[in-house]
Amino acid sequence: MTFRPLHDRVLVRRIEASEKTAGGIIIPDTAREKPQEGEVVSAGSGIRAEDGKIKPLDVKTGDKILFGKWSGTEVKLGGEDLIIMKESDVLGVIG
């Protein structure tokens, strides 16, 4: 199945957080928070500006990003859990 986000939306795959703390304590699944870091799987074409021209997105496929804890909509595509969010939900690009 292929999926192409439209306009200013991006499709993101969460990057799983470490199962251990820096001190070596193992965190069980029930206590672990959902990671707020992900990789852009695909991005829409951009937003149409007031003058009618399309302004491309700042993020692109392959970018590692940070996003808000409650950002986007979780979907299951091809057996994989992904998130669809607006570019405005992206806090920044890592790297």
mmCIF file of N, CA and C in Angstrom:
data_model
loop_
_atom_site.group_PDB
_atom_site.id
_atom_site.type_symbol
_atom_site.label_atom_id
_atom_site.label_comp_id
_atom_site.label_asym_id
_atom_site.label_seq_id
_atom_site.Cartn_x
_atom_site.Cartn_y
_atom_site.Cartn_z
ATOM 1 N N MET A 1 0.847 -1.174 0.000
ATOM 2 C CA MET A 1 0.000 0.000 0.000
ATOM 3 C C MET A 1 0.891 1.235 0.000
ATOM 4 N N THR A 2 0.543 2.204 -0.808
ATOM 5 C CA THR A 2 1.278 3.460 -0.809
ATOM 6 C C THR A 2 0.385 4.541 -0.239
ATOM 7 N N PHE A 3 1.009 5.511 0.395
ATOM 8 C CA PHE A 3 0.278 6.627 0.990
ATOM 9 C C PHE A 3 1.079 7.887 0.727
ATOM 10 N N ARG A 4 0.416 8.914 0.226
ATOM 11 C CA ARG A 4 1.069 10.186 -0.050
ATOM 12 C C ARG A 4 0.322 11.277 0.696
ATOM 13 N N PRO A 5 0.972 11.912 1.679
ATOM 14 C CA PRO A 5 0.299 12.995 2.404
ATOM 15 C C PRO A 5 0.033 14.188 1.481
ATOM 16 N N LEU A 6 -1.030 14.899 1.756
ATOM 17 C CA LEU A 6 -1.399 16.055 0.943
ATOM 18 C C LEU A 6 -1.045 17.356 1.653
ATOM 19 N N HIS A 7 -0.828 18.384 0.881
ATOM 20 C CA HIS A 7 -0.619 19.759 1.341
ATOM 21 C C HIS A 7 0.507 19.854 2.364
ATOM 22 N N ASP A 8 0.204 20.275 3.606
ATOM 23 C CA ASP A 8 1.243 20.517 4.606
ATOM 24 C C ASP A 8 1.343 19.381 5.630
ATOM 25 N N ARG A 9 0.949 18.187 5.229
ATOM 26 C CA ARG A 9 1.000 17.054 6.160
ATOM 27 C C ARG A 9 2.234 16.198 5.903
ATOM 28 N N VAL A 10 2.705 15.544 6.978
ATOM 29 C CA VAL A 10 3.852 14.638 6.876
ATOM 30 C C VAL A 10 3.500 13.310 7.532
ATOM 31 N N LEU A 11 4.066 12.239 7.015
ATOM 32 C CA LEU A 11 3.890 10.902 7.565
ATOM 33 C C LEU A 11 5.156 10.570 8.323
ATOM 34 N N VAL A 12 5.020 10.213 9.613
ATOM 35 C CA VAL A 12 6.172 10.049 10.499
ATOM 36 C C VAL A 12 6.175 8.658 11.133
ATOM 37 N N ARG A 13 7.379 8.069 11.215
ATOM 38 C CA ARG A 13 7.593 6.809 11.933
ATOM 39 C C ARG A 13 8.305 7.155 13.231
ATOM 40 N N ARG A 14 7.729 6.744 14.363
ATOM 41 C CA ARG A 14 8.363 7.011 15.660
ATOM 42 C C ARG A 14 9.703 6.281 15.750
ATOM 43 N N ILE A 15 10.679 6.946 16.364
ATOM 44 C CA ILE A 15 11.959 6.303 16.668
ATOM 45 C C ILE A 15 11.856 5.873 18.122
ATOM 46 N N GLU A 16 11.957 4.575 18.352
ATOM 47 C CA GLU A 16 11.747 4.033 19.692
ATOM 48 C C GLU A 16 12.813 4.513 20.667
ATOM 49 N N ALA A 17 12.369 4.851 21.863
ATOM 50 C CA ALA A 17 13.271 5.308 22.918
ATOM 51 C C ALA A 17 14.009 4.118 23.529
ATOM 52 N N SER A 18 15.083 4.413 24.200
ATOM 53 C CA SER A 18 15.886 3.385 24.848
ATOM 54 C C SER A 18 15.084 2.704 25.948
ATOM 55 N N GLU A 19 15.359 1.427 26.161
ATOM 56 C CA GLU A 19 14.662 0.675 27.206
ATOM 57 C C GLU A 19 15.344 0.827 28.552
ATOM 58 N N LYS A 20 16.512 1.482 28.581
ATOM 59 C CA LYS A 20 17.249 1.677 29.822
ATOM 60 C C LYS A 20 17.506 3.153 30.055
ATOM 61 N N THR A 21 17.603 3.522 31.327
ATOM 62 C CA THR A 21 17.997 4.882 31.667
ATOM 63 C C THR A 21 19.515 4.968 31.593
ATOM 64 N N ALA A 22 20.042 6.169 31.740
ATOM 65 C CA ALA A 22 21.492 6.356 31.715
ATOM 66 C C ALA A 22 22.172 5.580 32.845
ATOM 67 N N GLY A 23 21.455 5.379 33.942
ATOM 68 C CA GLY A 23 22.001 4.642 35.083
ATOM 69 C C GLY A 23 21.862 3.136 34.955
ATOM 70 N N GLY A 24 21.244 2.660 33.886
ATOM 71 C CA GLY A 24 21.113 1.218 33.661
ATOM 72 C C GLY A 24 19.815 0.598 34.136
ATOM 73 N N ILE A 25 18.873 1.414 34.589
ATOM 74 C CA ILE A 25 17.584 0.885 35.053
ATOM 75 C C ILE A 25 16.720 0.589 33.836
ATOM 76 N N ILE A 26 16.162 -0.620 33.775
ATOM 77 C CA ILE A 26 15.298 -1.014 32.655
ATOM 78 C C ILE A 26 13.890 -0.482 32.904
ATOM 79 N N ILE A 27 13.345 0.194 31.904
ATOM 80 C CA ILE A 27 12.007 0.784 32.009
ATOM 81 C C ILE A 27 10.999 -0.160 31.361
ATOM 82 N N PRO A 28 9.989 -0.635 32.118
ATOM 83 C CA PRO A 28 8.985 -1.524 31.516
ATOM 84 C C PRO A 28 8.105 -0.779 30.518
ATOM 85 N N ASP A 29 7.515 -1.521 29.583
ATOM 86 C CA ASP A 29 6.662 -0.921 28.553
ATOM 87 C C ASP A 29 5.537 -0.078 29.134
ATOM 88 N N THR A 30 4.979 -0.507 30.247
ATOM 89 C CA THR A 30 3.836 0.201 30.824
ATOM 90 C C THR A 30 4.212 1.567 31.379
ATOM 91 N N ALA A 31 5.480 1.767 31.751
ATOM 92 C CA ALA A 31 5.917 3.039 32.325
ATOM 93 C C ALA A 31 6.594 3.943 31.304
ATOM 94 N N ARG A 32 6.877 3.405 30.137
ATOM 95 C CA ARG A 32 7.602 4.163 29.124
ATOM 96 C C ARG A 32 6.650 5.098 28.379
ATOM 97 N N GLU A 33 7.074 6.341 28.209
ATOM 98 C CA GLU A 33 6.272 7.293 27.432
ATOM 99 C C GLU A 33 6.518 7.081 25.949
ATOM 100 N N LYS A 34 5.533 7.473 25.138
ATOM 101 C CA LYS A 34 5.712 7.386 23.695
ATOM 102 C C LYS A 34 6.801 8.364 23.286
ATOM 103 N N PRO A 35 7.699 7.939 22.414
ATOM 104 C CA PRO A 35 8.764 8.857 21.997
ATOM 105 C C PRO A 35 8.223 10.042 21.210
ATOM 106 N N GLN A 36 8.895 11.174 21.343
ATOM 107 C CA GLN A 36 8.516 12.385 20.632
ATOM 108 C C GLN A 36 9.512 12.670 19.518
ATOM 109 N N GLU A 37 10.199 11.632 19.103
ATOM 110 C CA GLU A 37 11.187 11.751 18.036
ATOM 111 C C GLU A 37 10.783 10.793 16.931
ATOM 112 N N GLY A 38 10.953 11.209 15.680
ATOM 113 C CA GLY A 38 10.563 10.355 14.578
ATOM 114 C C GLY A 38 11.320 10.675 13.307
ATOM 115 N N GLU A 39 11.039 9.859 12.296
ATOM 116 C CA GLU A 39 11.640 10.044 10.977
ATOM 117 C C GLU A 39 10.530 10.280 9.972
ATOM 118 N N VAL A 40 10.706 11.273 9.116
ATOM 119 C CA VAL A 40 9.709 11.592 8.106
ATOM 120 C C VAL A 40 9.749 10.519 7.024
ATOM 121 N N VAL A 41 8.631 9.812 6.842
ATOM 122 C CA VAL A 41 8.519 8.775 5.817
ATOM 123 C C VAL A 41 8.183 9.408 4.474
ATOM 124 N N SER A 42 7.254 10.367 4.473
ATOM 125 C CA SER A 42 6.927 11.121 3.265
ATOM 126 C C SER A 42 6.291 12.447 3.672
ATOM 127 N N ALA A 43 6.341 13.401 2.754
ATOM 128 C CA ALA A 43 5.827 14.745 3.031
ATOM 129 C C ALA A 43 4.971 15.226 1.868
ATOM 130 N N GLY A 44 4.007 16.065 2.187
ATOM 131 C CA GLY A 44 3.144 16.636 1.171
ATOM 132 C C GLY A 44 3.887 17.659 0.319
ATOM 133 N N SER A 45 3.194 18.205 -0.664
ATOM 134 C CA SER A 45 3.822 19.125 -1.609
ATOM 135 C C SER A 45 4.006 20.530 -1.045
ATOM 136 N N GLY A 46 3.207 20.933 -0.070
ATOM 137 C CA GLY A 46 3.341 22.257 0.530
ATOM 138 C C GLY A 46 2.019 22.984 0.637
ATOM 139 N N ILE A 47 2.094 24.220 1.117
ATOM 140 C CA ILE A 47 0.906 25.039 1.335
ATOM 141 C C ILE A 47 0.785 26.073 0.211
ATOM 142 N N ARG A 48 -0.442 26.313 -0.214
ATOM 143 C CA ARG A 48 -0.680 27.347 -1.223
ATOM 144 C C ARG A 48 -0.712 28.709 -0.519
ATOM 145 N N ALA A 49 0.175 29.583 -0.921
ATOM 146 C CA ALA A 49 0.267 30.928 -0.331
ATOM 147 C C ALA A 49 -0.859 31.804 -0.865
ATOM 148 N N GLU A 50 -0.974 32.999 -0.298
ATOM 149 C CA GLU A 50 -2.039 33.922 -0.707
ATOM 150 C C GLU A 50 -1.917 34.336 -2.173
ATOM 151 N N ASP A 51 -0.697 34.339 -2.710
ATOM 152 C CA ASP A 51 -0.516 34.716 -4.113
ATOM 153 C C ASP A 51 -0.760 33.553 -5.076
ATOM 154 N N GLY A 52 -1.138 32.388 -4.528
ATOM 155 C CA GLY A 52 -1.464 31.229 -5.357
ATOM 156 C C GLY A 52 -0.312 30.278 -5.592
ATOM 157 N N LYS A 53 0.900 30.659 -5.233
ATOM 158 C CA LYS A 53 2.060 29.786 -5.419
ATOM 159 C C LYS A 53 2.164 28.797 -4.271
ATOM 160 N N ILE A 54 2.706 27.611 -4.560
ATOM 161 C CA ILE A 54 2.869 26.594 -3.528
ATOM 162 C C ILE A 54 4.205 26.787 -2.831
ATOM 163 N N LYS A 55 4.149 26.925 -1.498
ATOM 164 C CA LYS A 55 5.351 27.069 -0.681
ATOM 165 C C LYS A 55 5.736 25.673 -0.186
ATOM 166 N N PRO A 56 6.904 25.152 -0.585
ATOM 167 C CA PRO A 56 7.286 23.800 -0.174
ATOM 168 C C PRO A 56 7.519 23.704 1.337
ATOM 169 N N LEU A 57 7.427 22.483 1.866
ATOM 170 C CA LEU A 57 7.632 22.252 3.294
ATOM 171 C C LEU A 57 9.111 22.355 3.642
ATOM 172 N N ASP A 58 9.385 22.656 4.914
ATOM 173 C CA ASP A 58 10.765 22.718 5.400
ATOM 174 C C ASP A 58 11.322 21.332 5.684
ATOM 175 N N VAL A 59 10.457 20.349 5.954
ATOM 176 C CA VAL A 59 10.922 18.980 6.217
ATOM 177 C C VAL A 59 10.824 18.155 4.937
ATOM 178 N N LYS A 60 11.667 17.129 4.874
ATOM 179 C CA LYS A 60 11.650 16.246 3.707
ATOM 180 C C LYS A 60 11.816 14.808 4.164
ATOM 181 N N THR A 61 11.575 13.877 3.279
ATOM 182 C CA THR A 61 11.704 12.459 3.586
ATOM 183 C C THR A 61 13.096 12.166 4.117
ATOM 184 N N GLY A 62 13.137 11.414 5.226
ATOM 185 C CA GLY A 62 14.409 11.034 5.827
ATOM 186 C C GLY A 62 14.841 11.918 6.982
ATOM 187 N N ASP A 63 14.235 13.111 7.145
ATOM 188 C CA ASP A 63 14.595 14.001 8.252
ATOM 189 C C ASP A 63 14.203 13.376 9.581
ATOM 190 N N LYS A 64 15.053 13.538 10.589
ATOM 191 C CA LYS A 64 14.720 13.144 11.955
ATOM 192 C C LYS A 64 14.161 14.390 12.633
ATOM 193 N N ILE A 65 12.997 14.246 13.247
ATOM 194 C CA ILE A 65 12.288 15.405 13.793
ATOM 195 C C ILE A 65 11.874 15.187 15.243
ATOM 196 N N LEU A 66 11.580 16.282 15.920
ATOM 197 C CA LEU A 66 10.932 16.269 17.228
ATOM 198 C C LEU A 66 9.532 16.825 17.044
ATOM 199 N N PHE A 67 8.576 16.247 17.769
ATOM 200 C CA PHE A 67 7.197 16.731 17.668
ATOM 201 C C PHE A 67 6.546 16.688 19.041
ATOM 202 N N GLY A 68 5.445 17.395 19.178
ATOM 203 C CA GLY A 68 4.729 17.465 20.452
ATOM 204 C C GLY A 68 4.152 16.127 20.865
ATOM 205 N N LYS A 69 3.987 15.969 22.174
ATOM 206 C CA LYS A 69 3.506 14.711 22.743
ATOM 207 C C LYS A 69 2.147 14.292 22.182
ATOM 208 N N TRP A 70 1.259 15.239 21.936
ATOM 209 C CA TRP A 70 -0.096 14.916 21.477
ATOM 210 C C TRP A 70 -0.301 15.268 20.009
ATOM 211 N N SER A 71 0.763 15.372 19.249
ATOM 212 C CA SER A 71 0.675 15.774 17.844
ATOM 213 C C SER A 71 0.186 14.650 16.944
ATOM 214 N N GLY A 72 -0.553 15.017 15.924
ATOM 215 C CA GLY A 72 -0.909 14.111 14.845
ATOM 216 C C GLY A 72 -1.970 13.083 15.165
ATOM 217 N N THR A 73 -2.206 12.246 14.160
ATOM 218 C CA THR A 73 -3.179 11.160 14.234
ATOM 219 C C THR A 73 -2.457 9.858 13.961
ATOM 220 N N GLU A 74 -2.591 8.912 14.876
ATOM 221 C CA GLU A 74 -1.932 7.619 14.699
ATOM 222 C C GLU A 74 -2.732 6.767 13.727
ATOM 223 N N VAL A 75 -2.025 6.153 12.773
ATOM 224 C CA VAL A 75 -2.651 5.282 11.779
ATOM 225 C C VAL A 75 -1.811 4.016 11.638
ATOM 226 N N LYS A 76 -2.434 2.968 11.114
ATOM 227 C CA LYS A 76 -1.722 1.724 10.847
ATOM 228 C C LYS A 76 -1.741 1.525 9.334
ATOM 229 N N LEU A 77 -0.559 1.578 8.706
ATOM 230 C CA LEU A 77 -0.436 1.406 7.259
ATOM 231 C C LEU A 77 0.540 0.271 6.982
ATOM 232 N N GLY A 78 0.094 -0.735 6.261
ATOM 233 C CA GLY A 78 0.968 -1.857 5.932
ATOM 234 C C GLY A 78 1.470 -2.583 7.168
ATOM 235 N N GLY A 79 0.676 -2.633 8.234
ATOM 236 C CA GLY A 79 1.069 -3.307 9.457
ATOM 237 C C GLY A 79 2.009 -2.500 10.339
ATOM 238 N N GLU A 80 2.266 -1.266 9.988
ATOM 239 C CA GLU A 80 3.192 -0.423 10.751
ATOM 240 C C GLU A 80 2.437 0.752 11.351
ATOM 241 N N ASP A 81 2.751 1.083 12.606
ATOM 242 C CA ASP A 81 2.127 2.221 13.268
ATOM 243 C C ASP A 81 2.860 3.497 12.871
ATOM 244 N N LEU A 82 2.137 4.432 12.272
ATOM 245 C CA LEU A 82 2.707 5.694 11.811
ATOM 246 C C LEU A 82 1.844 6.845 12.317
ATOM 247 N N ILE A 83 2.337 8.068 12.129
ATOM 248 C CA ILE A 83 1.598 9.257 12.549
ATOM 249 C C ILE A 83 1.502 10.211 11.369
ATOM 250 N N ILE A 84 0.302 10.759 11.159
ATOM 251 C CA ILE A 84 0.104 11.811 10.161
ATOM 252 C C ILE A 84 -0.075 13.102 10.946
ATOM 253 N N MET A 85 0.762 14.108 10.629
ATOM 254 C CA MET A 85 0.658 15.379 11.334
ATOM 255 C C MET A 85 0.903 16.534 10.378
ATOM 256 N N LYS A 86 0.459 17.714 10.787
ATOM 257 C CA LYS A 86 0.740 18.916 10.004
ATOM 258 C C LYS A 86 2.179 19.345 10.276
ATOM 259 N N GLU A 87 2.770 20.015 9.306
ATOM 260 C CA GLU A 87 4.145 20.467 9.486
ATOM 261 C C GLU A 87 4.260 21.404 10.688
ATOM 262 N N SER A 88 3.216 22.142 10.998
ATOM 263 C CA SER A 88 3.242 23.062 12.136
ATOM 264 C C SER A 88 3.366 22.335 13.470
ATOM 265 N N ASP A 89 3.051 21.009 13.517
ATOM 266 C CA ASP A 89 3.222 20.206 14.733
ATOM 267 C C ASP A 89 4.674 19.794 14.945
ATOM 268 N N VAL A 90 5.495 19.932 13.915
ATOM 269 C CA VAL A 90 6.911 19.572 14.023
ATOM 270 C C VAL A 90 7.634 20.698 14.757
ATOM 271 N N LEU A 91 8.345 20.332 15.840
ATOM 272 C CA LEU A 91 9.047 21.322 16.648
ATOM 273 C C LEU A 91 10.409 21.678 16.045
ATOM 274 N N GLY A 92 11.033 20.721 15.386
ATOM 275 C CA GLY A 92 12.337 20.999 14.789
ATOM 276 C C GLY A 92 12.945 19.763 14.147
ATOM 277 N N VAL A 93 13.995 19.978 13.358
ATOM 278 C CA VAL A 93 14.702 18.911 12.680
ATOM 279 C C VAL A 93 15.994 18.646 13.454
ATOM 280 N N ILE A 94 16.300 17.376 13.709
ATOM 281 C CA ILE A 94 17.509 16.979 14.445
ATOM 282 C C ILE A 94 18.625 16.725 13.435
ATOM 283 N N GLY A 95 19.794 17.236 13.741
ATOM 284 C CA GLY A 95 20.941 16.853 12.939
ATOM 285 C C GLY A 95 21.470 17.873 12.075
#
